[in-house]
Coordinates of C-alpha atoms in Angstrom, one line a residue:
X30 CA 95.0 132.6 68.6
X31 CA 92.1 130.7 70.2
X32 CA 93.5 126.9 71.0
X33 CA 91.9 124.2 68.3
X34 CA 93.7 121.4 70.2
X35 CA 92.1 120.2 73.9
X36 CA 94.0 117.4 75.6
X37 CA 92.5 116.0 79.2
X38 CA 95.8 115.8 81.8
X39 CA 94.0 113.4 84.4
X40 CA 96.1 113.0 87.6
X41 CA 94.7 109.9 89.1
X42 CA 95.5 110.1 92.8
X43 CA 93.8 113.0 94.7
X44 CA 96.2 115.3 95.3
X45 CA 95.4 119.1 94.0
X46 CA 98.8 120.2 94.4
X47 CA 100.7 117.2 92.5
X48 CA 98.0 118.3 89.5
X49 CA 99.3 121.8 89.6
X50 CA 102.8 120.8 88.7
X51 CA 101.4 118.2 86.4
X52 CA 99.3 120.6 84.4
X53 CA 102.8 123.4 84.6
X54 CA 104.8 120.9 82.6
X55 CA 102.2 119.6 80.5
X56 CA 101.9 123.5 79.7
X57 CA 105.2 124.3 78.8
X58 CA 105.7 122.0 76.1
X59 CA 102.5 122.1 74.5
X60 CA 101.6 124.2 71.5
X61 CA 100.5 127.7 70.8
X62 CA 96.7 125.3 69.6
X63 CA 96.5 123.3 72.2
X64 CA 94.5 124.0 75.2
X65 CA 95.9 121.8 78.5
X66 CA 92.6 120.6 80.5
X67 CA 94.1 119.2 83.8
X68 CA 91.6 117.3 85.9
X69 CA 92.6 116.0 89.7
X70 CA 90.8 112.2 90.4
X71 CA 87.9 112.9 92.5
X72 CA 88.2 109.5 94.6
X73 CA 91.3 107.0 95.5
X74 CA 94.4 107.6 97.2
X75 CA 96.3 110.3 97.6
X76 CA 99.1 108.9 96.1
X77 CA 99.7 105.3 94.1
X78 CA 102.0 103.6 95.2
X79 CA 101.9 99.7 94.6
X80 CA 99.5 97.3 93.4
X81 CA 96.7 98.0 95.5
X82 CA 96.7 102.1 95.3
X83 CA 97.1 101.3 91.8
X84 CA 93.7 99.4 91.2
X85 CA 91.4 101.6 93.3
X86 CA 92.1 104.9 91.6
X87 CA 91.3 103.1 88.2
X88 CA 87.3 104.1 89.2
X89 CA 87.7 107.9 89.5
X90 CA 90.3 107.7 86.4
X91 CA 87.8 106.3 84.1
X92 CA 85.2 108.8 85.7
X93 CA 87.6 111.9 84.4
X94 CA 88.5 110.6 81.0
X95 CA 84.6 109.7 79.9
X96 CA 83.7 113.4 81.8
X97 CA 86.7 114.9 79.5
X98 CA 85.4 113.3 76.0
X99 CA 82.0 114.3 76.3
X100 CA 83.5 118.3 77.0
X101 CA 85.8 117.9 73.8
X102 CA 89.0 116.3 74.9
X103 CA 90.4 115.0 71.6
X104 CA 93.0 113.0 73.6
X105 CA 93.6 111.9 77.2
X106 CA 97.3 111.3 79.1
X107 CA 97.2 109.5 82.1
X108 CA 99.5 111.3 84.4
X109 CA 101.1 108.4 86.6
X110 CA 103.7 106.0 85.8
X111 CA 102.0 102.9 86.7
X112 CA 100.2 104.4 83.3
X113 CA 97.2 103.3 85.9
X114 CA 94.3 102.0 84.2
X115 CA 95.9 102.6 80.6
X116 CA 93.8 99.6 78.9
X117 CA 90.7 99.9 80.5
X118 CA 90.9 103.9 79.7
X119 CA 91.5 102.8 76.3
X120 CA 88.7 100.2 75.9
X121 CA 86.6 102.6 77.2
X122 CA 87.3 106.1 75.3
X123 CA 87.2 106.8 71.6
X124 CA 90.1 109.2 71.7
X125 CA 94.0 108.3 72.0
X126 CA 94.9 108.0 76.0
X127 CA 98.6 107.8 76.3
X128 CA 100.1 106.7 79.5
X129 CA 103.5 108.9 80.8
X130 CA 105.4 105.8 81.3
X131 CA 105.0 104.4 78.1
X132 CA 105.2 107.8 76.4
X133 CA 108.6 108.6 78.3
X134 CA 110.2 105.5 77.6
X135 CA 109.4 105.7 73.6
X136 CA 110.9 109.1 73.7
X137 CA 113.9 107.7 75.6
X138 CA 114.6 105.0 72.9
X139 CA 114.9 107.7 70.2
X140 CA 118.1 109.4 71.0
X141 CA 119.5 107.0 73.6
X142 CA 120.8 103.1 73.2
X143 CA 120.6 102.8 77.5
X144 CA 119.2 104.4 79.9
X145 CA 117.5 104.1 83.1
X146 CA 114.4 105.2 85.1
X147 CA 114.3 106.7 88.1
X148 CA 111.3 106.4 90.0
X149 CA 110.2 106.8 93.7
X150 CA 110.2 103.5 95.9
X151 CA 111.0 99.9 95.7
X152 CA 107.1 99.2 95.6
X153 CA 106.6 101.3 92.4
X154 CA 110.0 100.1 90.7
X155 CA 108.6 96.5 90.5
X156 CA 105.1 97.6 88.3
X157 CA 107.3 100.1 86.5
X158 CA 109.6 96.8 85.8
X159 CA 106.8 95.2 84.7
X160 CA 105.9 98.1 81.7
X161 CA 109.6 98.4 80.5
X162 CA 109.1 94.7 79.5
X163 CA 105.6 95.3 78.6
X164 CA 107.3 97.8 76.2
X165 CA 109.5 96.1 74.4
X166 CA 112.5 98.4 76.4
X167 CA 113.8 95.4 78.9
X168 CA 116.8 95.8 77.1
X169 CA 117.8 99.3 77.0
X170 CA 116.4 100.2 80.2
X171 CA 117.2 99.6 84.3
X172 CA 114.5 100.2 86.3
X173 CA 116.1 102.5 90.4
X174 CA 114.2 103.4 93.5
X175 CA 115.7 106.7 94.7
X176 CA 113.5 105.4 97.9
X177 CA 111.5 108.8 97.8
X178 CA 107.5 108.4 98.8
X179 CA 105.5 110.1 96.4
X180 CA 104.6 112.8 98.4
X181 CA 107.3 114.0 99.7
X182 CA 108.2 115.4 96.6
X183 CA 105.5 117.8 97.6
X184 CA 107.6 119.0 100.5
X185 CA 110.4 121.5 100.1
X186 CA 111.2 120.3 103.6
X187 CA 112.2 117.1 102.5
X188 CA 115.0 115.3 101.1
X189 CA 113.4 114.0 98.0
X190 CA 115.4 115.5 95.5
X191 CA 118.9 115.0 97.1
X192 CA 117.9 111.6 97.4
X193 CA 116.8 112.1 93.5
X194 CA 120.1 113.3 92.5
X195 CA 122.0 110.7 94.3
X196 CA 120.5 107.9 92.4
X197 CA 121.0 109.2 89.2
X198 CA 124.4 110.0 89.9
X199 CA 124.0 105.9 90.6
X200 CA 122.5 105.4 87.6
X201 CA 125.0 107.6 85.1
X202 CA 127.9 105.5 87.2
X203 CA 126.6 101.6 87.6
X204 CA 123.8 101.1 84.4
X205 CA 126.6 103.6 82.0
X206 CA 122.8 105.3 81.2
X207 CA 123.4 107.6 78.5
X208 CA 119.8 109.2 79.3
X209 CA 117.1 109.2 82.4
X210 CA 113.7 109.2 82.8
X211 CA 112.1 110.7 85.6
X212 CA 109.6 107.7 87.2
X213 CA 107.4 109.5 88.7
X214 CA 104.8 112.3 87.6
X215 CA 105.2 114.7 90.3
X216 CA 108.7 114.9 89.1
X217 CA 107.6 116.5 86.1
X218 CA 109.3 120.3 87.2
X219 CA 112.9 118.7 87.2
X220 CA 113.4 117.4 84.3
X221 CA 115.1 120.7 82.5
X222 CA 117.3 121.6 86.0
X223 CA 118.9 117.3 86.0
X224 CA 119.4 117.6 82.5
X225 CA 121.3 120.5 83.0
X226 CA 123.0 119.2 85.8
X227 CA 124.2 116.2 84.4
X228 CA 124.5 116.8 81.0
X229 CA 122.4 114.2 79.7
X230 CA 119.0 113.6 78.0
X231 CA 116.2 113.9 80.9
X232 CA 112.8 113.2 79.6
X233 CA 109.4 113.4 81.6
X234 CA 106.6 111.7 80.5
X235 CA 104.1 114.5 80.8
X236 CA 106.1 116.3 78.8
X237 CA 106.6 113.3 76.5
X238 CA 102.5 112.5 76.1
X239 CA 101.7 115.9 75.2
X240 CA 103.8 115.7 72.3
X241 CA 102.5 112.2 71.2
X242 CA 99.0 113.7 71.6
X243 CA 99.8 116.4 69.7
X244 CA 100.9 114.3 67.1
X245 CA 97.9 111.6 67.3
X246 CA 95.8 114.3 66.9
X247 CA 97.5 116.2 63.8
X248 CA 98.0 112.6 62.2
X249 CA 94.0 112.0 62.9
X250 CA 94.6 108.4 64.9
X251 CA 92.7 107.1 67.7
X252 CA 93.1 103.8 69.7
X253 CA 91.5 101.1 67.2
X254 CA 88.5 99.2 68.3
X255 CA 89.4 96.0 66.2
X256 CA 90.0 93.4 68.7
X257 CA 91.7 94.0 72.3
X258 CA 90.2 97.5 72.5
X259 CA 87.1 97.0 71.4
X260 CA 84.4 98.6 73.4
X261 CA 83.2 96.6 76.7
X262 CA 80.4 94.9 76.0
X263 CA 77.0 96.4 77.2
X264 CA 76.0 94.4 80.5
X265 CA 74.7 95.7 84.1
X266 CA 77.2 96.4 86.7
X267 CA 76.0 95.9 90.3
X268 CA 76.6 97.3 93.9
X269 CA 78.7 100.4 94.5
X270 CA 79.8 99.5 90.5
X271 CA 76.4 100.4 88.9
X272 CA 77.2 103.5 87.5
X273 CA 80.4 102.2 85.4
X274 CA 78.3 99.9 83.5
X275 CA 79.4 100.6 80.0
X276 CA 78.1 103.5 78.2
X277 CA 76.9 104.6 81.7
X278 CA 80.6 106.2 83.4
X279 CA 80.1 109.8 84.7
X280 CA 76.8 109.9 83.2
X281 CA 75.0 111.1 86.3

């Protein structure tokens, strides 16, 4: 059966290899009709990782999700949990654009009272803070550094996962989590061998966002463009900014 269903999987940093695991779990949950696209962010950092990675791979982000509409996406996840550039994605697209952290903690609140997210260092855990409340979670959910840099979960070499599985043991023992979320999307390939491991709920927010698109799609919702989404005003943009004038990204 041909897939009917395309969803756009845009890793925003620029690392090919982190997209390939992305793209794997985003795979393996989606439907028989659904097509995964996964696209790697063309510019920015090779991995985000605070505030300031954060805000400079917004560009190339906004680049892939305008490129993916006009080839038939019908929804877009943003595959970081920073959900980098969620609202400026969504202001700008017509289609549903689901960040993984918001997507993962949703999930999480359906079949657990507590839990806690795991993510990778102490300069991610303060903007991934920031979303729980965002979310409406700050109550059900602890925020832990497993102090793991992002791309070391690349590296078979390193110690990543130990350091991973130490701080949810942490997490199962201090916050009494009855579920974890993985904070990170290059975590995405763990999520099945932890919750096996510790014999709780694990969820991923790739995995997660697919689902929700999924979902969107079937249910025939997009992001409304009543009021705080509302498509940016047409105006020029100038200096190395020109071509994200609206109406204008990846237009070239």
């Amino acid at each position: 059966m041909r897939p009917s269903v395309q969803i756009l999987v845009v890793n925003p940093n620029t690392t090919a290899s982190m997209t390939e695991t992305i793209a794997a779990a985003a795979r393996l949950v989606a439907g028989a009709e659904t097509d995964i696209v996964a696209v790697t962010s063309s510019m920015g950092p090779v991995s985000i990782e605070g505030y300031y990675d954060e805000a400079l791979a917004v560009p190339g982000l906004l680049v892939e999700i305008a490129t993916g509409e006009r080839s038939g996406a019908q929804a877009a996840i943003i595959a970081c949990f920073d959900d980098t550039g969620l609202d400026a994605a969504r202001a700008m697209a017509n289609i549903p654009v689901i960040g993984i952290c918001e997507a993962a903690l949703s999930t999480a609140s359906f079949i657990a009272q507590r839990f806690t997210v795991v993510t990778t260092t102490e300069r991610s855990r303060v903007p991934v803070e920031a979303l729980v409340q965002r979310y409406g979670m700050a109550g059900r959910a602890r925020v832990r550094a497993a102090d793991i840099p992002v791309l070391a979960l690349e590296d078979p070499a390193s110690d990543a996962i130990l350091k991973l599985r130490r701080e949810i043991a942490r997490a199962l023992e201090e916050d009494r989590a009855e579920a974890i979320v993985l904070g990170c999307a290059g975590m995405a390939d763990l999520a099945a061998e932890l919750q096996q491991e510790f014999g709780v709920p694990v969820i991923d927010g790739v995995g997660a966002a697919v689902k929700q698109a999924e979902a969107l799609i079937a249910l025939g919702l997009s992001t409304s463009k009543r009021g705080a989404y509302a498509s940016p005003l047409a105006k020029p943009y100038r200096g190395e900014l020109k071509s994200f004038a609206p109406g204008t990204v990846a237009a070239e």
